[in-house]
Amino acid sequence: MPSWTPSAFFRLLQMLRNKDIFALLVACTALTLGAQTQPASSRRPAAEQSLKERFENLGLIYKDKQNPGLQELWVLGRYHGHYHDNDGSHGQDSGFESRRVRLGFQATMFDRLTVHAQAISGSDFEPAYNGFTELWLRWQFAESLNLTVGQQKHRFTHDRNVSSRYMSFMERSMFTNMMGLDYTPAVTLSGRVDKLEYYAGLFSNSAGTDMWESFTQLDSGSSFLAAVTYDLGHFLGAETASFYGGYLHSEAHANATNLTRFDDALAGALIFTDGPAAFVAELTAGFGGARGDAIGLNLQPSYFLTDTLEVVGRYQIASSSQATGLSSQRRYERLAGMGNGDSYQAVYLGLNHYIAGHRLKLLTGMEYARMNQRDSFMVWAGIRMFFGPHSNAPYPGNKLLKGIW
């Protein structure tokens, strides 16, 4: 077992402060390889393992299921950086952005308690510390009942439920991003009963960099969120099929920073995989709010050419009841002159290369988008990497398919 001391964690923080992203990857790889607890006789020789297999436990510092106090300790982090070039009918924008930079830890203790903390930097490290995305405690009473308290993610829509670690597109859909879903203090219940997974809770409508203020000044309003995911088996002849359904109710006050667009919203998605192919169809509708009602549809086909090379596509269409009921993507589209409107369409085509599964991958893509009479065409190329424990969700959450070649 490697020597893991507080000074080691501070060295990782220093790497983050100095923007030494690849040094972080190397350091966590070394710590992980040193922390392997599986007997060498039961593992394939390193020369025979793929990079994905060697990185499977990237970030795992300690693991001992027999220890009654501490069972697992992970250092976790994420880096997403990409270059974009967007040419719009009313403007142009291009450049490289460090889109997501996060660092933290997760510990599993007493067989039932999970402690999770993940700090975030601002875009391009400005500022270097920009609060926490997640800061929570979870107690597992049983597989069917988990209680989580603290700052956590709004898991409304399948699009949002899939972690950015596993996304196959550069950005989530316009409709999802328009809703103001983020991370705020909450109390949630979750669990799995046979083929059904559920998630429900009460969320604050505001968060900031001061965690004490976020947890104690709960005057921004509140939101209730409930979602279920059901395993449909071989529905319609597919190899796997799942259904996601979600409901959101928000009572946002004037000082709210999140969940401010609609009073109520519904989302439903069907997720299929079959051999090298996958298909996601999601319909989301929002009701009430100052800018009226809106509805959006996302269709997302994908196909694995090889085990590491994937072609992805996406078609979005959305409409609103008021002239400015839809908001173009804050990143990139608005900077190229697209504003608000009542009719939106976008078509995306991308090619992804999985170097070490989702742990390390390259994403490329192009997207044409149109809001009323304004449009834009954008190309992306980016790198995405993470270390830490995996999470789970229907495809593409922590899943890859077998390629045809």
CSV table of N, CA, C and O in Angstrom, one decimal, residues 47-150:
chain,number,residue,atom,x,y,z
A,47,ALA,N,1.4,-6.2,-19.5
A,47,ALA,CA,1.6,-6.1,-20.9
A,47,ALA,C,0.4,-6.6,-21.7
A,47,ALA,O,0.2,-6.2,-22.9
A,48,GLU,N,-0.4,-7.4,-21.1
A,48,GLU,CA,-1.6,-7.9,-21.8
A,48,GLU,C,-2.9,-7.1,-21.5
A,48,GLU,O,-3.9,-7.4,-22.2
A,49,GLN,N,-2.8,-6.2,-20.7
A,49,GLN,CA,-4.0,-5.4,-20.3
A,49,GLN,C,-4.1,-4.2,-21.3
A,49,GLN,O,-3.1,-3.6,-21.7
A,50,SER,N,-5.3,-3.8,-21.6
A,50,SER,CA,-5.6,-2.6,-22.4
A,50,SER,C,-5.4,-1.4,-21.4
A,50,SER,O,-5.4,-1.5,-20.2
A,51,LEU,N,-5.2,-0.2,-22.0
A,51,LEU,CA,-5.1,1.0,-21.2
A,51,LEU,C,-6.4,1.2,-20.4
A,51,LEU,O,-6.3,1.7,-19.2
A,52,LYS,N,-7.5,0.9,-20.9
A,52,LYS,CA,-8.8,1.0,-20.2
A,52,LYS,C,-8.7,0.1,-18.9
A,52,LYS,O,-9.2,0.5,-17.9
A,53,GLU,N,-8.2,-1.1,-19.1
A,53,GLU,CA,-8.2,-2.0,-17.9
A,53,GLU,C,-7.2,-1.5,-16.9
A,53,GLU,O,-7.5,-1.6,-15.7
A,54,ARG,N,-6.1,-1.0,-17.3
A,54,ARG,CA,-5.0,-0.5,-16.4
A,54,ARG,C,-5.5,0.7,-15.6
A,54,ARG,O,-5.1,1.0,-14.5
A,55,PHE,N,-6.4,1.5,-16.2
A,55,PHE,CA,-6.9,2.7,-15.6
A,55,PHE,C,-8.2,2.5,-14.9
A,55,PHE,O,-8.8,3.5,-14.5
A,56,GLU,N,-8.7,1.3,-14.8
A,56,GLU,CA,-10.0,1.0,-14.3
A,56,GLU,C,-10.2,1.6,-12.9
A,56,GLU,O,-11.3,2.1,-12.5
A,57,ASN,N,-9.2,1.5,-12.0
A,57,ASN,CA,-9.3,2.1,-10.7
A,57,ASN,C,-8.5,3.3,-10.5
A,57,ASN,O,-7.9,3.6,-9.4
A,58,LEU,N,-8.4,4.1,-11.5
A,58,LEU,CA,-7.6,5.3,-11.4
A,58,LEU,C,-8.1,6.3,-10.3
A,58,LEU,O,-9.3,6.7,-10.4
A,59,GLY,N,-7.3,6.6,-9.4
A,59,GLY,CA,-7.7,7.4,-8.3
A,59,GLY,C,-7.9,6.6,-7.0
A,59,GLY,O,-8.1,7.3,-5.9
A,60,LEU,N,-8.0,5.3,-7.0
A,60,LEU,CA,-8.2,4.5,-5.8
A,60,LEU,C,-6.9,4.5,-5.0
A,60,LEU,O,-5.9,4.0,-5.4
A,61,ILE,N,-7.0,5.0,-3.8
A,61,ILE,CA,-5.8,5.1,-2.9
A,61,ILE,C,-5.8,3.9,-1.9
A,61,ILE,O,-4.8,3.4,-1.5
A,62,TYR,N,-7.0,3.5,-1.4
A,62,TYR,CA,-7.0,2.5,-0.4
A,62,TYR,C,-8.3,1.7,-0.5
A,62,TYR,O,-9.4,2.3,-0.8
A,63,LYS,N,-8.2,0.4,-0.3
A,63,LYS,CA,-9.4,-0.4,-0.4
A,63,LYS,C,-9.2,-1.7,0.5
A,63,LYS,O,-8.2,-2.4,0.3
A,64,ASP,N,-10.1,-1.8,1.5
A,64,ASP,CA,-10.0,-3.0,2.3
A,64,ASP,C,-11.4,-3.2,2.9
A,64,ASP,O,-11.9,-2.6,3.8
A,65,LYS,N,-12.2,-4.1,2.2
A,65,LYS,CA,-13.5,-4.4,2.6
A,65,LYS,C,-13.7,-5.0,4.0
A,65,LYS,O,-14.7,-5.0,4.6
A,66,GLN,N,-12.5,-5.6,4.6
A,66,GLN,CA,-12.6,-6.2,5.9
A,66,GLN,C,-12.4,-5.2,7.0
A,66,GLN,O,-12.6,-5.5,8.2
A,67,ASN,N,-11.9,-4.0,6.7
A,67,ASN,CA,-11.7,-2.9,7.7
A,67,ASN,C,-13.0,-2.4,8.1
A,67,ASN,O,-13.8,-1.9,7.3
A,68,PRO,N,-13.4,-2.5,9.4
A,68,PRO,CA,-14.7,-2.0,9.8
A,68,PRO,C,-14.8,-0.5,9.8
A,68,PRO,O,-16.0,0.1,9.8
A,69,GLY,N,-13.7,0.3,9.8
A,69,GLY,CA,-13.8,1.7,9.8
A,69,GLY,C,-13.8,2.3,8.4
A,69,GLY,O,-14.8,2.9,7.9
A,70,LEU,N,-12.7,2.2,7.7
A,70,LEU,CA,-12.5,2.8,6.3
A,70,LEU,C,-12.4,1.6,5.3
A,70,LEU,O,-11.5,0.8,5.3
A,71,GLN,N,-13.4,1.6,4.4
A,71,GLN,CA,-13.4,0.5,3.3
A,71,GLN,C,-12.7,1.0,2.0
A,71,GLN,O,-12.0,0.3,1.4
A,72,GLU,N,-13.0,2.2,1.6
A,72,GLU,CA,-12.4,2.8,0.4
A,72,GLU,C,-12.0,4.2,0.5
A,72,GLU,O,-12.8,5.0,1.2
A,73,LEU,N,-11.0,4.7,-0.1
A,73,LEU,CA,-10.6,6.1,-0.2
A,73,LEU,C,-10.2,6.4,-1.6
A,73,LEU,O,-9.3,5.7,-2.2
A,74,TRP,N,-10.8,7.3,-2.2
A,74,TRP,CA,-10.5,7.7,-3.6
A,74,TRP,C,-10.1,9.2,-3.6
A,74,TRP,O,-10.7,10.0,-2.9
A,75,VAL,N,-9.1,9.6,-4.4
A,75,VAL,CA,-8.9,10.9,-4.8
A,75,VAL,C,-9.6,11.1,-6.2
A,75,VAL,O,-9.5,10.2,-7.0
A,76,LEU,N,-10.4,12.1,-6.4
A,76,LEU,CA,-11.1,12.2,-7.6
A,76,LEU,C,-10.9,13.6,-8.3
A,76,LEU,O,-10.6,14.6,-7.6
A,77,GLY,N,-11.0,13.6,-9.6
A,77,GLY,CA,-10.8,14.8,-10.3
A,77,GLY,C,-11.3,14.7,-11.8
A,77,GLY,O,-11.6,13.6,-12.2
A,78,ARG,N,-11.4,15.8,-12.4
A,78,ARG,CA,-11.9,15.8,-13.8
A,78,ARG,C,-11.3,17.0,-14.5
A,78,ARG,O,-11.2,18.1,-14.0
A,79,TYR,N,-10.9,16.8,-15.8
A,79,TYR,CA,-10.5,17.9,-16.6
A,79,TYR,C,-11.1,17.7,-18.0
A,79,TYR,O,-11.0,16.7,-18.6
A,80,HIS,N,-11.8,18.7,-18.5
A,80,HIS,CA,-12.4,18.8,-19.8
A,80,HIS,C,-11.9,20.1,-20.4
A,80,HIS,O,-12.2,21.2,-20.0
A,81,GLY,N,-11.2,20.0,-21.5
A,81,GLY,CA,-10.7,21.1,-22.2
A,81,GLY,C,-11.0,21.0,-23.7
A,81,GLY,O,-10.8,19.8,-24.2
A,82,HIS,N,-11.3,22.0,-24.4
A,82,HIS,CA,-11.6,21.9,-25.8
A,82,HIS,C,-11.4,23.2,-26.6
A,82,HIS,O,-11.5,24.3,-26.0
A,83,TYR,N,-11.2,23.1,-27.8
A,83,TYR,CA,-11.1,24.2,-28.8
A,83,TYR,C,-12.4,24.3,-29.5
A,83,TYR,O,-12.9,23.3,-30.0
A,84,HIS,N,-13.0,25.5,-29.7
A,84,HIS,CA,-14.2,25.6,-30.5
A,84,HIS,C,-14.0,26.8,-31.5
A,84,HIS,O,-13.3,27.7,-31.2
A,85,ASP,N,-14.7,26.7,-32.6
A,85,ASP,CA,-14.8,27.8,-33.6
A,85,ASP,C,-16.2,27.9,-34.0
A,85,ASP,O,-16.8,26.9,-34.6
A,86,ASN,N,-16.9,29.0,-33.7
A,86,ASN,CA,-18.3,29.1,-34.0
A,86,ASN,C,-18.5,30.3,-34.9
A,86,ASN,O,-18.1,31.5,-34.6
A,87,ASP,N,-19.1,30.1,-36.1
A,87,ASP,CA,-19.3,31.1,-37.1
A,87,ASP,C,-20.8,31.3,-37.2
A,87,ASP,O,-21.6,30.5,-37.7
A,88,GLY,N,-21.3,32.5,-36.7
A,88,GLY,CA,-22.8,32.7,-36.7
A,88,GLY,C,-23.2,33.8,-37.7
A,88,GLY,O,-22.3,34.6,-38.1
A,89,SER,N,-24.5,33.8,-37.9
A,89,SER,CA,-25.0,34.8,-38.9
A,89,SER,C,-24.9,36.3,-38.3
A,89,SER,O,-24.9,37.2,-39.1
A,90,HIS,N,-24.7,36.4,-37.0
A,90,HIS,CA,-24.6,37.7,-36.3
A,90,HIS,C,-23.4,37.8,-35.4
A,90,HIS,O,-23.4,38.6,-34.5
A,91,GLY,N,-22.4,37.0,-35.7
A,91,GLY,CA,-21.2,37.1,-34.9
A,91,GLY,C,-20.3,35.8,-35.0
A,91,GLY,O,-20.6,34.9,-35.7
A,92,GLN,N,-19.1,35.9,-34.4
A,92,GLN,CA,-18.1,34.8,-34.5
A,92,GLN,C,-17.4,34.7,-33.1
A,92,GLN,O,-17.2,35.7,-32.5
A,93,ASP,N,-17.1,33.4,-32.7
A,93,ASP,CA,-16.4,33.2,-31.5
A,93,ASP,C,-15.5,32.0,-31.6
A,93,ASP,O,-15.9,31.0,-32.2
A,94,SER,N,-14.3,32.0,-31.1
A,94,SER,CA,-13.4,30.9,-31.2
A,94,SER,C,-12.4,30.9,-30.0
A,94,SER,O,-12.2,32.0,-29.4
A,95,GLY,N,-11.8,29.8,-29.7
A,95,GLY,CA,-10.8,29.8,-28.6
A,95,GLY,C,-10.8,28.5,-27.9
A,95,GLY,O,-11.6,27.6,-28.1
A,96,PHE,N,-9.8,28.3,-27.0
A,96,PHE,CA,-9.6,27.1,-26.2
A,96,PHE,C,-10.1,27.4,-24.8
A,96,PHE,O,-9.9,28.5,-24.3
A,97,GLU,N,-10.9,26.5,-24.2
A,97,GLU,CA,-11.4,26.7,-22.9
A,97,GLU,C,-11.2,25.5,-22.0
A,97,GLU,O,-11.4,24.3,-22.5
A,98,SER,N,-10.7,25.7,-20.8
A,98,SER,CA,-10.7,24.6,-19.8
A,98,SER,C,-12.1,24.6,-19.2
A,98,SER,O,-12.4,25.4,-18.3
A,99,ARG,N,-12.9,23.7,-19.7
A,99,ARG,CA,-14.3,23.8,-19.5
A,99,ARG,C,-14.7,23.3,-18.1
A,99,ARG,O,-15.5,23.9,-17.4
A,100,ARG,N,-14.1,22.2,-17.6
A,100,ARG,CA,-14.4,21.7,-16.3
A,100,ARG,C,-13.1,21.2,-15.6
A,100,ARG,O,-12.4,20.4,-16.2
A,101,VAL,N,-12.9,21.7,-14.4
A,101,VAL,CA,-11.7,21.3,-13.7
A,101,VAL,C,-12.2,21.1,-12.2
A,101,VAL,O,-12.6,22.0,-11.6
A,102,ARG,N,-12.0,19.9,-11.7
A,102,ARG,CA,-12.5,19.5,-10.4
A,102,ARG,C,-11.5,18.6,-9.7
A,102,ARG,O,-10.8,17.9,-10.3
A,103,LEU,N,-11.5,18.7,-8.4
A,103,LEU,CA,-10.6,17.9,-7.6
A,103,LEU,C,-11.2,17.7,-6.2
A,103,LEU,O,-11.8,18.6,-5.6
A,104,GLY,N,-11.1,16.5,-5.7
A,104,GLY,CA,-11.7,16.2,-4.4
A,104,GLY,C,-11.4,14.8,-3.9
A,104,GLY,O,-10.4,14.2,-4.3
A,105,PHE,N,-12.3,14.2,-3.0
A,105,PHE,CA,-12.1,12.9,-2.5
A,105,PHE,C,-13.4,12.3,-2.2
A,105,PHE,O,-14.4,12.9,-2.1
A,106,GLN,N,-13.4,10.9,-2.1
A,106,GLN,CA,-14.6,10.2,-1.7
A,106,GLN,C,-14.1,9.0,-0.8
A,106,GLN,O,-13.2,8.3,-1.1
A,107,ALA,N,-14.8,8.9,0.4
A,107,ALA,CA,-14.5,7.8,1.3
A,107,ALA,C,-15.7,7.1,1.7
A,107,ALA,O,-16.8,7.6,1.8
A,108,THR,N,-15.6,5.7,1.7
A,108,THR,CA,-16.6,4.9,2.2
A,108,THR,C,-16.2,4.3,3.6
A,108,THR,O,-15.1,3.7,3.7
A,109,MET,N,-17.1,4.5,4.6
A,109,MET,CA,-16.8,4.2,5.9
A,109,MET,C,-17.9,3.4,6.6
A,109,MET,O,-19.1,3.6,6.3
A,110,PHE,N,-17.6,2.6,7.6
A,110,PHE,CA,-18.5,1.9,8.4
A,110,PHE,C,-19.5,1.0,7.6
A,110,PHE,O,-20.6,0.8,8.0
A,111,ASP,N,-19.1,0.7,6.4
A,111,ASP,CA,-20.0,-0.1,5.4
A,111,ASP,C,-21.2,0.6,5.0
A,111,ASP,O,-21.9,0.0,4.1
A,112,ARG,N,-21.5,1.8,5.5
A,112,ARG,CA,-22.8,2.4,5.1
A,112,ARG,C,-22.7,3.9,4.8
A,112,ARG,O,-23.5,4.5,4.1
A,113,LEU,N,-21.6,4.5,5.2
A,113,LEU,CA,-21.4,6.0,5.1
A,113,LEU,C,-20.5,6.3,3.9
A,113,LEU,O,-19.4,5.8,3.9
A,114,THR,N,-20.9,7.2,3.1
A,114,THR,CA,-20.1,7.8,2.0
A,114,THR,C,-19.9,9.3,2.2
A,114,THR,O,-20.9,10.0,2.4
A,115,VAL,N,-18.7,9.7,2.2
A,115,VAL,CA,-18.4,11.2,2.3
A,115,VAL,C,-17.8,11.6,1.0
A,115,VAL,O,-16.8,11.0,0.5
A,116,HIS,N,-18.4,12.6,0.4
A,116,HIS,CA,-17.9,13.1,-1.0
A,116,HIS,C,-17.7,14.6,-1.0
A,116,HIS,O,-18.6,15.3,-0.6
A,117,ALA,N,-16.6,15.0,-1.5
A,117,ALA,CA,-16.3,16.5,-1.6
A,117,ALA,C,-15.6,16.7,-2.9
A,117,ALA,O,-14.6,16.0,-3.2
A,118,GLN,N,-16.0,17.7,-3.7
A,118,GLN,CA,-15.4,17.9,-5.0
A,118,GLN,C,-15.5,19.4,-5.3
A,118,GLN,O,-16.5,20.0,-5.5
A,119,ALA,N,-14.3,20.0,-5.2
A,119,ALA,CA,-14.1,21.5,-5.5
A,119,ALA,C,-14.0,21.7,-7.0
A,119,ALA,O,-13.6,20.8,-7.8
A,120,ILE,N,-14.3,22.9,-7.4
A,120,ILE,CA,-14.3,23.2,-8.9
A,120,ILE,C,-13.6,24.6,-9.1
A,120,ILE,O,-13.6,25.5,-8.3
A,121,SER,N,-12.9,24.6,-10.2
A,121,SER,CA,-12.4,25.9,-10.7
A,121,SER,C,-13.3,26.5,-11.7
A,121,SER,O,-14.1,25.9,-12.3
A,122,GLY,N,-13.2,27.8,-11.9
A,122,GLY,CA,-13.9,28.5,-12.9
A,122,GLY,C,-13.4,28.2,-14.3
A,122,GLY,O,-12.4,27.5,-14.5
A,123,SER,N,-14.1,28.7,-15.3
A,123,SER,CA,-13.7,28.5,-16.7
A,123,SER,C,-12.3,29.0,-16.9
A,123,SER,O,-12.0,30.2,-16.4
A,124,ASP,N,-11.4,28.3,-17.5
A,124,ASP,CA,-10.0,28.6,-17.7
A,124,ASP,C,-9.3,29.0,-16.3
A,124,ASP,O,-8.4,29.9,-16.3
A,125,PHE,N,-9.7,28.3,-15.3
A,125,PHE,CA,-9.1,28.5,-13.9
A,125,PHE,C,-9.3,29.9,-13.3
A,125,PHE,O,-8.6,30.3,-12.5
A,126,GLU,N,-10.3,30.6,-13.8
A,126,GLU,CA,-10.6,31.9,-13.3
A,126,GLU,C,-12.0,31.9,-12.6
A,126,GLU,O,-13.0,31.9,-13.3
A,127,PRO,N,-12.1,31.8,-11.3
A,127,PRO,CA,-11.0,31.8,-10.3
A,127,PRO,C,-10.5,30.3,-10.2
A,127,PRO,O,-11.2,29.4,-10.6
A,128,ALA,N,-9.4,30.1,-9.5
A,128,ALA,CA,-8.8,28.8,-9.3
A,128,ALA,C,-9.8,28.0,-8.4
A,128,ALA,O,-10.0,26.8,-8.6
A,129,TYR,N,-10.3,28.6,-7.4
A,129,TYR,CA,-11.4,28.0,-6.5
A,129,TYR,C,-12.7,28.7,-6.8
A,129,TYR,O,-12.8,29.9,-6.6
A,130,ASN,N,-13.7,27.9,-7.2
A,130,ASN,CA,-15.0,28.5,-7.5
A,130,ASN,C,-16.1,27.7,-6.7
A,130,ASN,O,-17.2,27.5,-7.3
A,131,GLY,N,-15.8,27.3,-5.5
A,131,GLY,CA,-16.8,26.6,-4.7
A,131,GLY,C,-16.7,25.1,-4.9
A,131,GLY,O,-15.7,24.5,-5.4
A,132,PHE,N,-17.8,24.4,-4.5
A,132,PHE,CA,-17.9,23.0,-4.6
A,132,PHE,C,-19.1,22.6,-5.5
A,132,PHE,O,-20.2,23.2,-5.4
A,133,THR,N,-18.9,21.6,-6.4
A,133,THR,CA,-20.0,21.1,-7.1
A,133,THR,C,-20.8,20.2,-6.2
A,133,THR,O,-22.0,20.2,-6.1
A,134,GLU,N,-20.0,19.3,-5.5
A,134,GLU,CA,-20.7,18.3,-4.6
A,134,GLU,C,-20.0,18.3,-3.2
A,134,GLU,O,-18.8,18.3,-3.2
A,135,LEU,N,-20.8,18.3,-2.2
A,135,LEU,CA,-20.3,18.3,-0.8
A,135,LEU,C,-21.4,17.6,0.0
A,135,LEU,O,-22.3,18.3,0.5
A,136,TRP,N,-21.3,16.3,0.1
A,136,TRP,CA,-22.5,15.6,0.8
A,136,TRP,C,-22.0,14.4,1.6
A,136,TRP,O,-20.9,13.9,1.4
A,137,LEU,N,-23.0,13.9,2.4
A,137,LEU,CA,-22.9,12.7,3.2
A,137,LEU,C,-24.0,11.8,2.8
A,137,LEU,O,-25.2,12.2,2.6
A,138,ARG,N,-23.7,10.5,2.6
A,138,ARG,CA,-24.8,9.5,2.2
A,138,ARG,C,-24.8,8.4,3.2
A,138,ARG,O,-23.7,7.8,3.4
A,139,TRP,N,-25.9,8.0,3.7
A,139,TRP,CA,-26.1,6.8,4.6
A,139,TRP,C,-26.9,5.8,3.9
A,139,TRP,O,-28.1,6.1,3.5
A,140,GLN,N,-26.4,4.6,3.7
A,140,GLN,CA,-27.1,3.5,3.1
A,140,GLN,C,-27.8,2.6,4.1
A,140,GLN,O,-27.1,1.9,4.8
A,141,PHE,N,-29.1,2.8,4.2
A,141,PHE,CA,-29.9,1.9,5.1
A,141,PHE,C,-30.0,0.5,4.5
A,141,PHE,O,-29.9,-0.5,5.2
A,142,ALA,N,-30.2,0.5,3.1
A,142,ALA,CA,-30.2,-0.7,2.4
A,142,ALA,C,-30.1,-0.3,0.9
A,142,ALA,O,-30.0,0.9,0.6
A,143,GLU,N,-29.9,-1.3,0.0
A,143,GLU,CA,-29.8,-1.0,-1.4
A,143,GLU,C,-31.0,-0.2,-1.9
A,143,GLU,O,-30.9,0.7,-2.8
A,144,SER,N,-32.1,-0.4,-1.2
A,144,SER,CA,-33.4,0.2,-1.6
A,144,SER,C,-33.6,1.6,-1.0
A,144,SER,O,-34.6,2.3,-1.3
A,145,LEU,N,-32.7,2.0,-0.1
A,145,LEU,CA,-32.9,3.2,0.6
A,145,LEU,C,-31.6,3.9,1.0
A,145,LEU,O,-30.9,3.4,1.9
A,146,ASN,N,-31.3,5.0,0.4
A,146,ASN,CA,-30.1,5.8,0.7
A,146,ASN,C,-30.6,7.3,1.0
A,146,ASN,O,-31.4,7.8,0.2
A,147,LEU,N,-30.0,7.8,2.1
A,147,LEU,CA,-30.3,9.2,2.4
A,147,LEU,C,-29.0,10.0,2.2
A,147,LEU,O,-28.0,9.7,2.7
A,148,THR,N,-29.2,11.1,1.4
A,148,THR,CA,-28.0,12.0,1.0
A,148,THR,C,-28.4,13.4,1.4
A,148,THR,O,-29.4,13.9,1.1
A,149,VAL,N,-27.4,14.0,2.2
A,149,VAL,CA,-27.6,15.4,2.7
A,149,VAL,C,-26.4,16.2,2.3
A,149,VAL,O,-25.3,15.8,2.5
A,150,GLY,N,-26.6,17.4,1.7
A,150,GLY,CA,-25.6,18.3,1.3
A,150,GLY,C,-25.7,18.8,-0.1
A,150,GLY,O,-26.8,18.5,-0.8
